[in-house]
GROMACS .gro file of C-alpha atoms in nm:
model
  129
    1MET     CA    1  -0.727  -0.264   2.067
    2LYS     CA    2  -0.877  -0.214   1.735
    3ARG     CA    3  -0.751  -0.246   1.395
    4THR     CA    4  -0.835  -0.124   1.056
    5TRP     CA    5  -0.828  -0.393   0.752
    6THR     CA    6  -0.782  -0.161   0.455
    7ILE     CA    7  -0.923  -0.339   0.132
    8ILE     CA    8  -0.824  -0.232  -0.218
    9GLY     CA    9  -0.990  -0.403  -0.534
   10VAL     CA   10  -0.674  -0.509  -0.749
   11SER     CA   11  -0.660  -0.698  -1.107
   12ASP     CA   12  -0.391  -0.926  -0.992
   13VAL     CA   13  -0.359  -1.032  -0.660
   14PRO     CA   14  -0.030  -1.189  -0.652
   15SER     CA   15   0.141  -0.928  -0.846
   16SER     CA   16  -0.010  -0.656  -0.590
   17PHE     CA   17   0.081  -0.857  -0.321
   18LYS     CA   18   0.445  -0.897  -0.430
   19TRP     CA   19   0.463  -0.527  -0.514
   20TYR     CA   20   0.383  -0.423  -0.143
   21GLN     CA   21   0.576  -0.686  -0.015
   22SER     CA   22   0.884  -0.547  -0.176
   23LEU     CA   23   0.787  -0.204  -0.090
   24PHE     CA   24   0.775  -0.262   0.241
   25GLY     CA   25   1.086  -0.480   0.278
   26LEU     CA   26   0.899  -0.793   0.374
   27PRO     CA   27   0.961  -1.134   0.285
   28GLU     CA   28   0.826  -1.261  -0.022
   29THR     CA   29   0.531  -1.520   0.054
   30ALA     CA   30   0.226  -1.582  -0.170
   31PRO     CA   31  -0.114  -1.455  -0.071
   32ALA     CA   32  -0.384  -1.683   0.078
   33HIS     CA   33  -0.561  -1.754  -0.220
   34ASP     CA   34  -0.548  -1.617  -0.601
   35ASP     CA   35  -0.818  -1.389  -0.486
   36TRP     CA   36  -0.738  -1.264  -0.176
   37GLY     CA   37  -0.448  -1.194   0.024
   38GLN     CA   38  -0.316  -0.987   0.364
   39ILE     CA   39  -0.005  -0.782   0.342
   40LEU     CA   40   0.109  -0.866   0.734
   41ASP     CA   41   0.404  -0.663   0.927
   42SER     CA   42   0.655  -0.883   1.118
   43ASP     CA   43   0.448  -0.880   1.420
   44GLY     CA   44   0.112  -1.008   1.246
   45THR     CA   45  -0.039  -0.710   1.203
   46VAL     CA   46  -0.248  -0.653   0.883
   47LEU     CA   47  -0.086  -0.366   0.649
   48LEU     CA   48  -0.309  -0.413   0.385
   49CYS     CA   49  -0.551  -0.631   0.194
   50VAL     CA   50  -0.565  -0.705  -0.165
   51HIS     CA   51  -0.894  -0.810  -0.299
   52ALA     CA   52  -0.931  -0.929  -0.676
   53TRP     CA   53  -1.210  -0.750  -0.848
   54GLY     CA   54  -1.566  -0.923  -0.882
   55VAL     CA   55  -1.506  -1.181  -0.638
   56HIS     CA   56  -1.743  -1.261  -0.359
   57GLU     CA   57  -2.007  -1.004  -0.476
   58HIS     CA   58  -1.872  -0.707  -0.247
   59PRO     CA   59  -2.073  -0.401  -0.363
   60SER     CA   60  -1.785  -0.210  -0.372
   61LEU     CA   61  -1.524  -0.438  -0.498
   62MET     CA   62  -1.750  -0.550  -0.815
   63SER     CA   63  -1.538  -0.331  -1.082
   64PRO     CA   64  -1.262  -0.090  -1.136
   65GLY     CA   65  -1.492   0.029  -1.414
   66GLU     CA   66  -1.763   0.179  -1.150
   67ALA     CA   67  -1.496   0.464  -1.026
   68THR     CA   68  -1.156   0.523  -1.058
   69PRO     CA   69  -0.919   0.276  -0.843
   70GLY     CA   70  -0.825   0.499  -0.516
   71ASN     CA   71  -1.074   0.802  -0.611
   72GLY     CA   72  -1.126   0.939  -0.227
   73LEU     CA   73  -0.851   0.685  -0.076
   74LEU     CA   74  -0.512   0.749   0.049
   75LEU     CA   75  -0.292   0.489   0.135
   76PHE     CA   76  -0.069   0.637   0.403
   77PHE     CA   77   0.194   0.391   0.584
   78ARG     CA   78   0.409   0.530   0.851
   79VAL     CA   79   0.751   0.340   0.852
   80ASP     CA   80   1.067   0.325   1.050
   81ASP     CA   81   1.291   0.266   0.766
   82PHE     CA   82   1.188   0.541   0.530
   83ASP     CA   83   1.526   0.583   0.375
   84MET     CA   84   1.510   0.203   0.295
   85ALA     CA   85   1.149   0.248   0.178
   86LEU     CA   86   1.244   0.520  -0.062
   87LYS     CA   87   1.495   0.319  -0.219
   88ARG     CA   88   1.273   0.013  -0.270
   89ALA     CA   89   0.994   0.252  -0.418
   90ARG     CA   90   1.246   0.407  -0.662
   91ALA     CA   91   1.292   0.017  -0.780
   92LEU     CA   92   0.944  -0.012  -0.809
   93VAL     CA   93   0.851   0.272  -1.013
   94THR     CA   94   0.981   0.487  -1.274
   95ARG     CA   95   0.879   0.825  -1.099
   96LEU     CA   96   0.724   0.948  -0.754
   97GLU     CA   97   0.437   1.107  -0.759
   98GLU     CA   98   0.594   1.367  -0.487
   99GLU     CA   99   0.966   1.356  -0.408
  100PRO     CA  100   1.086   1.347  -0.036
  101HIS     CA  101   0.989   1.622   0.162
  102VAL     CA  102   0.909   1.722   0.508
  103ASN     CA  103   0.522   1.740   0.571
  104PRO     CA  104   0.487   2.074   0.762
  105ASN     CA  105   0.166   1.945   0.977
  106THR     CA  106   0.356   1.628   1.099
  107GLN     CA  107   0.702   1.713   1.072
  108THR     CA  108   0.804   1.383   0.920
  109LYS     CA  109   0.978   1.294   0.582
  110GLU     CA  110   0.717   1.180   0.333
  111PHE     CA  111   0.705   1.048  -0.019
  112SER     CA  112   0.443   0.907  -0.252
  113LEU     CA  113   0.401   0.693  -0.565
  114ARG     CA  114   0.136   0.500  -0.743
  115ASP     CA  115   0.091   0.130  -0.727
  116PRO     CA  116   0.031  -0.122  -1.039
  117GLY     CA  117  -0.357  -0.058  -0.991
  118GLY     CA  118  -0.310   0.339  -0.962
  119TYR     CA  119  -0.381   0.393  -0.577
  120TYR     CA  120  -0.228   0.684  -0.438
  121VAL     CA  121   0.064   0.564  -0.158
  122THR     CA  122   0.200   0.779   0.054
  123ILE     CA  123   0.501   0.678   0.284
  124SER     CA  124   0.586   0.843   0.597
  125ALA     CA  125   0.881   0.838   0.823
  126LEU     CA  126   0.743   0.733   1.162
  127SER     CA  127   0.937   1.011   1.377
  128ALA     CA  128   0.952   1.382   1.311
  129ALA     CA  129   1.300   1.494   1.089
   0.00000   0.00000   0.00000
């Protein structure tokens, strides 16, 4: 089995950590460190890692000034509680980037929003509409 650990640069790890936990309906916990945290699913699978800009000297995580956060990256999550995820998302942002619709390619419902750092996040239903 293989897993991907997507890591995004953020200005405020605890705040971003809490935002993603809220979006996914996960219990609120603190990140492992002030500069690093892993958002974990209920089974322990890593969903996303948040990493403070400019810490640990990772070349691509030095500064959001080097490139627009999220440029060339789409955070795409499939969820088994689409309607609840939509409700949680509407509580987190003032507007969605894309309102709920059925993706003609996957035949699944999805919507998109921006996280606090500007990353584009798409939430898709796990199964077809």
